[in-house]
Tab-separated table of C-alpha atoms and ligand atoms in Angstrom:
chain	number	residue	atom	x	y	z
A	51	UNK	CA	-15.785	-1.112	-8.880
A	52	UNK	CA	-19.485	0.407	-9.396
A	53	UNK	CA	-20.120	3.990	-8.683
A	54	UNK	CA	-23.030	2.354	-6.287
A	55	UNK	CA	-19.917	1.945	-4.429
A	56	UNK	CA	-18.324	5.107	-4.298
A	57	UNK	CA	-21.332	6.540	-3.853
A	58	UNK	CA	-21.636	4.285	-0.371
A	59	UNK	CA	-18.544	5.738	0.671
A	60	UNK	CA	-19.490	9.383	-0.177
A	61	UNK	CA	-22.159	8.904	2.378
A	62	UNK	CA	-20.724	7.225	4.665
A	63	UNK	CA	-18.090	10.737	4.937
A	64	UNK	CA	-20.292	12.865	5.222
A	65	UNK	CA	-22.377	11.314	7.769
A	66	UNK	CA	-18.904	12.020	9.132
A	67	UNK	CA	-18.542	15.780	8.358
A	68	UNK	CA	-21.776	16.747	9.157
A	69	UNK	CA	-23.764	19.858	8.328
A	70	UNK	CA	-21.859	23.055	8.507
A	71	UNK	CA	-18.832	20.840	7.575
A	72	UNK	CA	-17.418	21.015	3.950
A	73	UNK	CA	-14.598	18.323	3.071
A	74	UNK	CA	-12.247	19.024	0.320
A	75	UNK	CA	-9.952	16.875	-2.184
A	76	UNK	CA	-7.563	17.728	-4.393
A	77	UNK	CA	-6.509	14.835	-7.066
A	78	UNK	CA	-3.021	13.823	-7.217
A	79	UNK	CA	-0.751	16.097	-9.966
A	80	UNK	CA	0.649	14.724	-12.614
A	81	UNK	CA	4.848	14.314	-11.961
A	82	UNK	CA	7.620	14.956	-14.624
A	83	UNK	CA	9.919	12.076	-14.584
A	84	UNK	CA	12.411	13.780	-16.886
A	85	UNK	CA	11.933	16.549	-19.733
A	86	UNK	CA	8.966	16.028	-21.518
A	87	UNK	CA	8.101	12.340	-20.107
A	88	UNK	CA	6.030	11.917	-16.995
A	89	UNK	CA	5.518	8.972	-14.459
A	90	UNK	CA	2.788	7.094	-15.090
A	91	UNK	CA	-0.532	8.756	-13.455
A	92	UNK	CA	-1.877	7.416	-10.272
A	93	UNK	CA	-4.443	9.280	-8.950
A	94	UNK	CA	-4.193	9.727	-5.051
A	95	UNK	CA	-5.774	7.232	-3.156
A	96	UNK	CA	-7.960	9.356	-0.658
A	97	UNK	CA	-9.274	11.081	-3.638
A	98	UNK	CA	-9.998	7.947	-5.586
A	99	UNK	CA	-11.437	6.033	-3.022
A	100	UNK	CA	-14.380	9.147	-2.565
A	101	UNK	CA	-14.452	9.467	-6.449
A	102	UNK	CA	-13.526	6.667	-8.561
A	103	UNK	CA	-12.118	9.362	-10.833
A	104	UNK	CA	-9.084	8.856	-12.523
A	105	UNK	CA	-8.238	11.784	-14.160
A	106	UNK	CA	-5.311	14.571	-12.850
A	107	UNK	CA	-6.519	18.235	-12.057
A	108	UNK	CA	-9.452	17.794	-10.580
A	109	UNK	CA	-10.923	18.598	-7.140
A	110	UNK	CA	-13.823	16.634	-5.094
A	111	UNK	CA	-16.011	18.983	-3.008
A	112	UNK	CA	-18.494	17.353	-0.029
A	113	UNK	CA	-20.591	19.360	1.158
A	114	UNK	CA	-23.580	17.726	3.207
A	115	UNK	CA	-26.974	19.270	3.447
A	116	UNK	CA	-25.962	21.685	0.429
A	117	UNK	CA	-29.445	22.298	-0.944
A	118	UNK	CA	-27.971	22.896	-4.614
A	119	UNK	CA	-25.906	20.037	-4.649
A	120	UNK	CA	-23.627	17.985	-1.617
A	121	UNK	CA	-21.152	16.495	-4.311
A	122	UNK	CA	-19.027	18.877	-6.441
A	123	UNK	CA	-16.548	17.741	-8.559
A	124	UNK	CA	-14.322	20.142	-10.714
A	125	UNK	CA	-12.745	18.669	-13.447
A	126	UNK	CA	-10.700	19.407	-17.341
A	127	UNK	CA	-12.919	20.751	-19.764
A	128	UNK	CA	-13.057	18.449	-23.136
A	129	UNK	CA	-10.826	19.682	-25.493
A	130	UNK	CA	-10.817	17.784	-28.806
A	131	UNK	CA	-6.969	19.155	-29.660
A	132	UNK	CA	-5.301	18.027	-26.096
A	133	UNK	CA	-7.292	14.977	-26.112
A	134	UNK	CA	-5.410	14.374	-29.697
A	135	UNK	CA	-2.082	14.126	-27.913
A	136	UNK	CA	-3.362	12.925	-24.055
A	137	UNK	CA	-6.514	10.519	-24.772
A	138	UNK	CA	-9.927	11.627	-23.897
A	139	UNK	CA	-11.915	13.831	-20.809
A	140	UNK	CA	-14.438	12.943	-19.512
A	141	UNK	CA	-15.421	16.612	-18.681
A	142	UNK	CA	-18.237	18.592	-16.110
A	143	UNK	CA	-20.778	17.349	-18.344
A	144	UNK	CA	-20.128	13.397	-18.300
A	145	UNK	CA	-18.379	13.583	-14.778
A	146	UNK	CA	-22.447	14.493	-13.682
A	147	UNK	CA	-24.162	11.132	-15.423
A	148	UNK	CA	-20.895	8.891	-15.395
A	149	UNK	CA	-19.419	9.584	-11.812
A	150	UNK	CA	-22.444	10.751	-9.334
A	151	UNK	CA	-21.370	14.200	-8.836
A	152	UNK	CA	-24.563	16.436	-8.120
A	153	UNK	CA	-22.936	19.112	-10.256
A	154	UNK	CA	-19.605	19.451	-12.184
A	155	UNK	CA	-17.228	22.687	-12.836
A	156	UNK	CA	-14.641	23.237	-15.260
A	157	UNK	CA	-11.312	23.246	-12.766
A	158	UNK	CA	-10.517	26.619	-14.482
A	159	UNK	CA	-13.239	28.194	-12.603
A	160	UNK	CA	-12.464	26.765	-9.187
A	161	UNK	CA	-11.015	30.044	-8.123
A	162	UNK	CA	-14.327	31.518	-8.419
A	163	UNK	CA	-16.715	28.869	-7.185
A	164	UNK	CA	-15.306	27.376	-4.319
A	165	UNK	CA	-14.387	30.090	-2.148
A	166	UNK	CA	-18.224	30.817	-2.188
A	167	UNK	CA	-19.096	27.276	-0.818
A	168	UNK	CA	-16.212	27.305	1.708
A	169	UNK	CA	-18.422	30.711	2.812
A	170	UNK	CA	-21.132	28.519	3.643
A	171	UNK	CA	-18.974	26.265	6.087
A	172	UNK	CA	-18.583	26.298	9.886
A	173	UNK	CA	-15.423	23.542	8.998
A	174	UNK	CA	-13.334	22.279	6.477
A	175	UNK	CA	-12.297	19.279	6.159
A	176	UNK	CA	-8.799	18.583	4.540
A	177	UNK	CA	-5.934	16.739	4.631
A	178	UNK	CA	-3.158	19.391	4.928
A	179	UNK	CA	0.462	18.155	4.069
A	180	UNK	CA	-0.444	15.835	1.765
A	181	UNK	CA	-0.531	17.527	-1.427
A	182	UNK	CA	1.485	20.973	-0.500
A	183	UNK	CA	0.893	23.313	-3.546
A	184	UNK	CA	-2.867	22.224	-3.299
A	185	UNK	CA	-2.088	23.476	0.680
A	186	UNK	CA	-1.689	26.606	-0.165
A	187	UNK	CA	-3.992	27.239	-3.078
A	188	UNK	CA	-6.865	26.404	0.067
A	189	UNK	CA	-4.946	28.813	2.033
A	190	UNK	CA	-5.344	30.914	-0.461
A	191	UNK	CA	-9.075	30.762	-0.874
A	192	UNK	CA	-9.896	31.091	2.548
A	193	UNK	CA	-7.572	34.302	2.897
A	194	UNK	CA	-9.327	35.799	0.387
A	195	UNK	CA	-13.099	35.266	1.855
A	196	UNK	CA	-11.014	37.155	5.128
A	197	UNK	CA	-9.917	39.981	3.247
A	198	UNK	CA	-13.274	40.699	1.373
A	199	UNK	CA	-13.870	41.579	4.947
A	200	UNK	CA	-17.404	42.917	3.905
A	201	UNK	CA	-19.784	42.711	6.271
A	202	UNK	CA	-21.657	39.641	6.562
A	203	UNK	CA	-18.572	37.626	4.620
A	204	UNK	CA	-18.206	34.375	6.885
A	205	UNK	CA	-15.227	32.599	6.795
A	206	UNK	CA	-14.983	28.806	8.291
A	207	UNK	CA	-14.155	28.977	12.234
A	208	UNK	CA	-12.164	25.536	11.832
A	209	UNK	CA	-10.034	23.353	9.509
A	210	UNK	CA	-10.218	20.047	10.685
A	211	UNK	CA	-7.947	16.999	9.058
A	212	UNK	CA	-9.893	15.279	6.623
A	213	UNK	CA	-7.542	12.211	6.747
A	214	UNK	CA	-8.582	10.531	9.921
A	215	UNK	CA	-12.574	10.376	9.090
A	216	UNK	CA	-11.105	9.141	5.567
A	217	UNK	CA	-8.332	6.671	6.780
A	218	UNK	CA	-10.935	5.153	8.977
A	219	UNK	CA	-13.168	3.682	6.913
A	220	UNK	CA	-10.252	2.842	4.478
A	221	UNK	CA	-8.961	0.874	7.605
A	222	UNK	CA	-12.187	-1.512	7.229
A	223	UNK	CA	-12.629	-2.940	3.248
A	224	UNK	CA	-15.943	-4.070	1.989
A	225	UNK	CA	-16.940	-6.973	-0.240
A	226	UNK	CA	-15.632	-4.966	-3.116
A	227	UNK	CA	-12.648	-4.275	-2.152
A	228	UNK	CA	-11.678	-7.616	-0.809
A	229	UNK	CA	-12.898	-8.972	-4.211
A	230	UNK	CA	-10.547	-6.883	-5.707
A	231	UNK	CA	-8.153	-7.853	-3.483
A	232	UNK	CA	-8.435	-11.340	-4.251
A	233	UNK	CA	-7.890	-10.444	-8.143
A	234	UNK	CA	-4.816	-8.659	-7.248
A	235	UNK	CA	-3.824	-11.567	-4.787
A	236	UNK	CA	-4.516	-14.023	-7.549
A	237	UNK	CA	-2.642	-13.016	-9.930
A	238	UNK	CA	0.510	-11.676	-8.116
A	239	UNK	CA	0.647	-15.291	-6.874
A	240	UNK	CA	0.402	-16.585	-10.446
A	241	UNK	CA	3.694	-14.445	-11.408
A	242	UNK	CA	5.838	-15.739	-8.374
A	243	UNK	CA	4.839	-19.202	-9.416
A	244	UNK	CA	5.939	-18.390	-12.826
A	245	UNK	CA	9.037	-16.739	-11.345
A	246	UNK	CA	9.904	-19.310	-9.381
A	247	UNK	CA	9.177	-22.198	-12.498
A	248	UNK	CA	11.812	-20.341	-14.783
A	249	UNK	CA	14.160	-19.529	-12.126
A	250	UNK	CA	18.058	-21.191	-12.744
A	251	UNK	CA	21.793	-20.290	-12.196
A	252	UNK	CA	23.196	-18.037	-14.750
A	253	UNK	CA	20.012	-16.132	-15.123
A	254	UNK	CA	20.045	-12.216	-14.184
A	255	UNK	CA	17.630	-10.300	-11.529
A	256	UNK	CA	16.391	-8.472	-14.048
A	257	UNK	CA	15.018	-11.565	-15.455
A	258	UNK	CA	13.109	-12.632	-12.794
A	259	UNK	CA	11.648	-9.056	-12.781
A	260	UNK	CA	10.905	-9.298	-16.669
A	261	UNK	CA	8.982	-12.133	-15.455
A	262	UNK	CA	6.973	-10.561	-12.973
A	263	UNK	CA	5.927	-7.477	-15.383
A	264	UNK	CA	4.549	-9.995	-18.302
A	265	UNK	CA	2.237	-11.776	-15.972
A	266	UNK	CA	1.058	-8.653	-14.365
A	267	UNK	CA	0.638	-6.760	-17.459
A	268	UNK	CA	-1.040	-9.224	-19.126
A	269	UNK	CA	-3.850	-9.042	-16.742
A	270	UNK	CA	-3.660	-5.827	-17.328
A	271	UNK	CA	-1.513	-4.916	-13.971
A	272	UNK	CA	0.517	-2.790	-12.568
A	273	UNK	CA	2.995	-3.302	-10.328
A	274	UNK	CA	1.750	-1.808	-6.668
A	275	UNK	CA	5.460	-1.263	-5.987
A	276	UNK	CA	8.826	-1.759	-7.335
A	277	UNK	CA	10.013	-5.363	-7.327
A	278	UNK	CA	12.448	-6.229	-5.049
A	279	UNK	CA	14.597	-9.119	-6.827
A	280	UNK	CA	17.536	-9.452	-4.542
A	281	UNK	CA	19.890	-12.709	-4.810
A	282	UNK	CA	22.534	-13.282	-2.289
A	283	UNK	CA	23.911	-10.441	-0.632
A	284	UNK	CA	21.482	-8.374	-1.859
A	285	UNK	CA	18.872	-10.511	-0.247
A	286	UNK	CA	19.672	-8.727	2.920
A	287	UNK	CA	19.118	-5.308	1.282
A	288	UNK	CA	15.355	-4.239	2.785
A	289	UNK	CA	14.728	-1.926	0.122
A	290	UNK	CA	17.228	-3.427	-2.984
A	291	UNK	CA	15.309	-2.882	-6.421
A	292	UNK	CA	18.406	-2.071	-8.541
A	293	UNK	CA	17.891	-5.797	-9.688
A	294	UNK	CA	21.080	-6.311	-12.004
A	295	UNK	CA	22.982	-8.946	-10.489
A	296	UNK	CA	23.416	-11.745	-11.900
A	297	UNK	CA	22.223	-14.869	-9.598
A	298	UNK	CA	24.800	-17.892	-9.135
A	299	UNK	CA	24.076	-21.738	-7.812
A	300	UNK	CA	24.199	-21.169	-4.267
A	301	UNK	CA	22.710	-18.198	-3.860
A	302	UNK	CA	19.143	-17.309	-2.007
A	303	UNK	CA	16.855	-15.383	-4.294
A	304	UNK	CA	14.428	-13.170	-2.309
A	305	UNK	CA	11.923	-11.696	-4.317
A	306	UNK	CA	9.051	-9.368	-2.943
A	307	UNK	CA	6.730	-8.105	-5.519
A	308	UNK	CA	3.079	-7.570	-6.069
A	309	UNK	CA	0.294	-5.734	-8.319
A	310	UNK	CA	-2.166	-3.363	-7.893
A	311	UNK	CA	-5.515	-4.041	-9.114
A	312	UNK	CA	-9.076	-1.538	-9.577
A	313	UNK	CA	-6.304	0.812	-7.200
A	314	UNK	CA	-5.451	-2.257	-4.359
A	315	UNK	CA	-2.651	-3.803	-3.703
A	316	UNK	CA	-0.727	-6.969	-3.099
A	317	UNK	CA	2.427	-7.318	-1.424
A	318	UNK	CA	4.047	-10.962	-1.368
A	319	UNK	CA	7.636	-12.205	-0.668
A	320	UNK	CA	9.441	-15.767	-1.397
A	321	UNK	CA	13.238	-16.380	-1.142
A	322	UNK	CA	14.471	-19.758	-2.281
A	323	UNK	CA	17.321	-21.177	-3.253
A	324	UNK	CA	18.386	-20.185	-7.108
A	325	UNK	CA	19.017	-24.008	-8.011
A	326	UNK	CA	16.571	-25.601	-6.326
A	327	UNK	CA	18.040	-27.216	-3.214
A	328	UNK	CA	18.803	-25.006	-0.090
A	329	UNK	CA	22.443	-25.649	1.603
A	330	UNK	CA	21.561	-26.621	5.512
A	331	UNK	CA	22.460	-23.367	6.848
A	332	UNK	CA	20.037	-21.590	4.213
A	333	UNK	CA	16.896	-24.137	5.215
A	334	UNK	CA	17.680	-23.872	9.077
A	335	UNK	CA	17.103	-19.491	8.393
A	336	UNK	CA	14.200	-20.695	6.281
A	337	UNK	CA	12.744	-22.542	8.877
A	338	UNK	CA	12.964	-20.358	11.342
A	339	UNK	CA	11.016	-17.421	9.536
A	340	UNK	CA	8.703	-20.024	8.551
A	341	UNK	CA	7.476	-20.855	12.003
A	342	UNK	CA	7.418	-17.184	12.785
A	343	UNK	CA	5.255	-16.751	9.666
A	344	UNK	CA	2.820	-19.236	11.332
A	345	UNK	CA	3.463	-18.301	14.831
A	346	UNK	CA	2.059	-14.463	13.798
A	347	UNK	CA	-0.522	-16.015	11.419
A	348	UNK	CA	-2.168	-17.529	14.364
A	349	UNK	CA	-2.432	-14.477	16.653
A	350	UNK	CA	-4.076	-12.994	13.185
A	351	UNK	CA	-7.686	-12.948	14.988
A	352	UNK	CA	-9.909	-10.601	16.273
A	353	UNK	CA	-9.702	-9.592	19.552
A	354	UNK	CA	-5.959	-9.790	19.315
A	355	UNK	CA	-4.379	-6.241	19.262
A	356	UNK	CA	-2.036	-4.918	16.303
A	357	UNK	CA	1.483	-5.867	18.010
A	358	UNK	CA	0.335	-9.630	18.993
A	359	UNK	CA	1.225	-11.552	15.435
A	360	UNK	CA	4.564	-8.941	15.483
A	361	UNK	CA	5.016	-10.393	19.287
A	362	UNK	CA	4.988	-13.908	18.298
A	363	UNK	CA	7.229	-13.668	15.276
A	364	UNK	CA	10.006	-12.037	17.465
A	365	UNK	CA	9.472	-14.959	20.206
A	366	UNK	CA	9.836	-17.515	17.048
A	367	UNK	CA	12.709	-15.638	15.887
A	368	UNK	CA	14.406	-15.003	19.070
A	369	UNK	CA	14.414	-18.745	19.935
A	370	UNK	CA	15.068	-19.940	16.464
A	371	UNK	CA	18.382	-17.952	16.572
A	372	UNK	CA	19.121	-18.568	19.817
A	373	UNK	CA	18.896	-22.425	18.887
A	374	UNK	CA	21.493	-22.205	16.315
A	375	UNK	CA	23.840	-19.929	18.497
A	376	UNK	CA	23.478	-16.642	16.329
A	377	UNK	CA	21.982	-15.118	19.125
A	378	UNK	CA	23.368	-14.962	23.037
A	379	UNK	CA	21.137	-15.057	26.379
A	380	UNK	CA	18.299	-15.790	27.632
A	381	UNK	CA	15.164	-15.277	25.718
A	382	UNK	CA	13.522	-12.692	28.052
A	383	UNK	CA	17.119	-10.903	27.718
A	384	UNK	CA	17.080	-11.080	24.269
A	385	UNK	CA	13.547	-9.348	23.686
A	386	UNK	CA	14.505	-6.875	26.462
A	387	UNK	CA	17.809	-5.493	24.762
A	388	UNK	CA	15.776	-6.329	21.329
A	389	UNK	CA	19.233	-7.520	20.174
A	390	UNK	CA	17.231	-9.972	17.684
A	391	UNK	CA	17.438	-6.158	15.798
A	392	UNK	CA	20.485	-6.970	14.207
A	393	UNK	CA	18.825	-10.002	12.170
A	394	UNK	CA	15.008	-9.014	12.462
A	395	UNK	CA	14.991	-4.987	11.990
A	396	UNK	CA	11.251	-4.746	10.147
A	397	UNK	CA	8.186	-5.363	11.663
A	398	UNK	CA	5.876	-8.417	11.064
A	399	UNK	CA	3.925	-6.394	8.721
A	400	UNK	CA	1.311	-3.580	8.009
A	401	UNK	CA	-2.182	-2.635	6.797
A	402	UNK	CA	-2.657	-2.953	2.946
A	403	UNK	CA	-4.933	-1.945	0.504
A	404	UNK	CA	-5.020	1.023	-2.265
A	405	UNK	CA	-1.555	1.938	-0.648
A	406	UNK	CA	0.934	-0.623	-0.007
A	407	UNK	CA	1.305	0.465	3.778
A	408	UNK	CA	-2.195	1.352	3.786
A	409	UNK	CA	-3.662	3.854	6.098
A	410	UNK	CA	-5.185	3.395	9.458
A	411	UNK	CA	-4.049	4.578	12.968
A	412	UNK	CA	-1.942	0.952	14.650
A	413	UNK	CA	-3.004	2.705	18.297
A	414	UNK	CA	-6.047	4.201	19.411
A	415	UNK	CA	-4.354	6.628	21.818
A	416	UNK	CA	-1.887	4.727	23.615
A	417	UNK	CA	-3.049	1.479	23.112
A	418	UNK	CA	-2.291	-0.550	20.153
A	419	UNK	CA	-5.446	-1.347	17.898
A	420	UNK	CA	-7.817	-4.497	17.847
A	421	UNK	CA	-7.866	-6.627	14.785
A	422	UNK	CA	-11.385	-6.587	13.473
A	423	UNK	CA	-13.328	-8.280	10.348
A	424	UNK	CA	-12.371	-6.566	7.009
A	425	UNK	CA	-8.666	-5.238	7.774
A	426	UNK	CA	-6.029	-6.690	5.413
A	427	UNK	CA	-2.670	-6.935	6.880
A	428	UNK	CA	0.587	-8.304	5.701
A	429	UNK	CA	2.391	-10.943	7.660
A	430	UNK	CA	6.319	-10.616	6.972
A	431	UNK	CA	8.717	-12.046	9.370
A	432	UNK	CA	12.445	-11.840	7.930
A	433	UNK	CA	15.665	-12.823	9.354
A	434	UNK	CA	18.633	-11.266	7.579
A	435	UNK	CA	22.501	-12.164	8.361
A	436	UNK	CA	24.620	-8.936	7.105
A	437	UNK	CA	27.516	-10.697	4.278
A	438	UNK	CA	30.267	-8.569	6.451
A	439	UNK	CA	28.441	-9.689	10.019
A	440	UNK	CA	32.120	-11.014	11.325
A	441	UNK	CA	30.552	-11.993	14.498
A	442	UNK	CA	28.885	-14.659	13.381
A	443	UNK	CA	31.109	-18.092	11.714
A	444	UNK	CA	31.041	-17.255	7.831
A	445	UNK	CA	28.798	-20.073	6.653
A	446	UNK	CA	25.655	-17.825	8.078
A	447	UNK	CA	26.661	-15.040	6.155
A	448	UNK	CA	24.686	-13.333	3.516
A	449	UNK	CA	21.625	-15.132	4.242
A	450	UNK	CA	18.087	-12.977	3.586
A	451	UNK	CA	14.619	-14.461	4.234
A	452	UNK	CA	11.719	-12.658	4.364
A	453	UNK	CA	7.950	-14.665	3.995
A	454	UNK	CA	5.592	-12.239	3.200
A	455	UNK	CA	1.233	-13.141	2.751
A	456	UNK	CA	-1.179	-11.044	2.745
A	457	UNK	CA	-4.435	-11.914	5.238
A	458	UNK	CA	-7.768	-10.827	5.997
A	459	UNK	CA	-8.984	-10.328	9.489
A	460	UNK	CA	-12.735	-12.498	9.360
A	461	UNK	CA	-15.218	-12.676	11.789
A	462	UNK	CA	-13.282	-16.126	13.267
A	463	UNK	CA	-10.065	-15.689	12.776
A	464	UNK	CA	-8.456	-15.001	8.929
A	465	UNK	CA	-8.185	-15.498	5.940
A	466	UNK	CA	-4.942	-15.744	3.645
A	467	UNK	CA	-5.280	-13.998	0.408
A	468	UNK	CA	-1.968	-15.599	-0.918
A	469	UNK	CA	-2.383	-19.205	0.622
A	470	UNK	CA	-2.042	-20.479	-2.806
A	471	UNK	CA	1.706	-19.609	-2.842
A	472	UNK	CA	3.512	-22.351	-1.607
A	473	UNK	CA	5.674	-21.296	1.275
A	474	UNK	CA	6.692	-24.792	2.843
A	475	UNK	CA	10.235	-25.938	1.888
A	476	UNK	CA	10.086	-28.841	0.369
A	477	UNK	CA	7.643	-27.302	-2.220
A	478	UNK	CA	9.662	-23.995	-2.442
A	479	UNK	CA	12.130	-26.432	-3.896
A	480	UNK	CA	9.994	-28.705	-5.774
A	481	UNK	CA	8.741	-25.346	-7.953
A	482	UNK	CA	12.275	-23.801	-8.519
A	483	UNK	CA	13.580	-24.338	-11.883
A	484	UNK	CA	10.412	-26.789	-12.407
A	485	UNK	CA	9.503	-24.862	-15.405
A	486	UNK	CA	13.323	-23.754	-17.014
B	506	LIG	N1	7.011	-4.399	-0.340
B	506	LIG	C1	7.063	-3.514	0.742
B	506	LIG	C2	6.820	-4.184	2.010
B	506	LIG	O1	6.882	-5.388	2.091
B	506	LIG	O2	6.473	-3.580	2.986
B	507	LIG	MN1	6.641	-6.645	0.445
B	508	LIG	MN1	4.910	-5.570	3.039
């Protein structure tokens, strides 16, 4: 993404904050996975977004109408001998000419320089909770300023949460971030089709997933979330990712995996049967989720609130199971006791973008939100049929679907970001195994 565009967004914030306001962001810390080895670095999304800067131990200062300088960013010195084992910094001086920042800081001075800009400021702006050493470190700073206690010390009258200014415009993505969207769309569909090509009998989950991490990596991709490869029973595990079964002819294969690319997300989901042909009871589930898939696609426009596609995919759903007698009553009974909750327990889906549930407020007070050009959404309807459910006849047991897209709100109406993918059945089956 160009700094043009971060720079946009640094604007656009602290139109937001205002003079007198000073908004503060700490970047995420780097995690120990075990010992000496740490997870892989991903720098917090609220901090990237305003930043574009990668790096760990850093902090992001805004401070509008600052007449030495609204953008601060503090940062790791260079150090040639740490760089010898880590990889390079890019360091105060770069982080000026390379990033935008009006002036830079070693992060080792921090404790002296900020406290005298949060001085300046009526507010601060911060997202408390989020990062909860950082919490009190700006606790901290702001203590101090009280207990100089010298007259004429000012401290800020007002901390105010950074997050919903910042989650706001996050909510609504720009050309550049649907662009990058698409990438990440593109090639997230490219590794189901491949999954789906090589899929067989015989194979392990694992093996699907192995699949899944070649294509994305050799884009140069990350996964934006742990693959969920689930086959049979573990198809009706929501959150399964253990991924070491092996899958047998028969069985459903749900598999809900995506990348992350330039820090956004995909999220996409296909089940189909392991060897190619679904059994009736598996394509009559199938079928069902599909029509709520399209039933919740098409209330995907704007003007339409937040709950309406999640609405329609429970009406689908509801009727579907009533139809094959895996569901009791009428339909208006069975959405008032929500007893579809047993086979449907998700809803339809959820923003997405640099997080997988992205951020953005569903109501605005108590009413749920309207759907407006430039929010990306994820349309999921599942129906899943516990293996031990004894009150329903055994041939529906075990049985997971979930359909998962990704779609764009537009100006008249949407647009899917993972249309490529095919979802109807016939096709499903016509790809499975096509490539083994
Ligand atoms: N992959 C997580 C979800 O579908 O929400
Ligand atoms: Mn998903
Ligand atoms: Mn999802």
């Amino acid at each position: 993404m160009k700094p043009a565009e971060f720079g946009k967004r640094r604007r656009q914030l602290m139109r937001m904050i205002g003079r007198g306001g000073v908004g503060v962001l700490p970047a995420a810390p780097a995690r120990v996975r075990s010992r000496d080895v740490e997870y892989p670095y991903r720098q917090d999304s609220d901090f990237y977004y305003v930043t574009g800067f990668a790096e760990p131990e850093a902090i992001a200062v805004l401070a509008p109408g600052r007449p030495t300088g609204e953008y601060i960013l503090f940062c790791r010195e260079r150090d040639p001998e740490r760089e010898t084992w880590d990889g390079a910094r890019t360091g105060p001086e770069q982080a000026v000419a390379l990033f935008g920042a009006d002036d830079a800081f070693p992060i080792g001075d921090v404790d002296e320089i900020l406290p005298g800009i949060l001085e300046q400021a009526e507010r601060v702006y911060y997202s408390m909770g989020a990062h909860p050493e950082f919490d009190a470190r700006l606790i901290g700073w702001v203590t101090t300023l009280r207990h100089r206690g010298s007259p004429g010390t000012h401290t800020p009258d007002e901390f105010i949460a950074l997050d919903h200014l910042l989650h706001d415009l996050r909510l609504y993505k720009s050309r550049a971030e649907t662009a990058a969207m698409r990438r990440a769309a593109a090639v997230t569909v490219a590794a189901h089709r491949r999954a789906m090509a090589c899929c067989r009998p015989g194979l392990y989950e694992y093996e699907i997933e192995a699949e899944f991490l070649h294509e994305f990596h050799r884009h140069g991709m990350r996964p934006a979330y742990l693959p969920i490869v689930g086959s049979g029973p573990n198809a009706c595990v929501l959150h399964y990712s253990t991924n070491g079964r092996q899958m047998r002819a028969g069985d459903l294969l749900l598999v809900d995996a995506g990348c992350e690319h330039d820090f956004y997300a995909a999220d996409v989901t296909r089940t189909y049967p392991v060897s190619g042909r679904f059994s009736a009871e598996q394509r009559a589930i199938y079928e069902i989720v599909l029509e709520a898939h399209a039933a919740a696609l098409q209330a995907v426009v704007p003007g339409n609130h937040w709950d309406q596609p999640h609405d329609a995919a429970v009406a689908a759903i509801a009727r579907g199971l009533r139809r094959l007698g895996l569901l009791d009553g009428t339909l208006a009974t069975i959405r008032r006791t929500a007893s579809y909750r047993r086979f449907f327990m998700h809803r339809t889906g959820h923003w997405l973008g640099m997080d997988v549930h992205d951020v953005g407020d569903y109501k605005v007070g108590e009413q749920w939100r309207m759907l407006e050009p430039g929010m990306v959404l994820t349309v999921e309807p599942g129906i899943y049929i516990p293996p031990g459910d004894r009150s329903v006849p055994a041939r529906w047991r075990g049985i997971g679907v979930r359909i998962e897209d990704d779609v764009l709100v537009t100006p008249t109406g949407h647009e899917v970001l993972t249309q490529s993918l095919p979802r109807d059945p016939d096709a499903v089956e016509a790809l499975v195994g096509s490539g083994a």
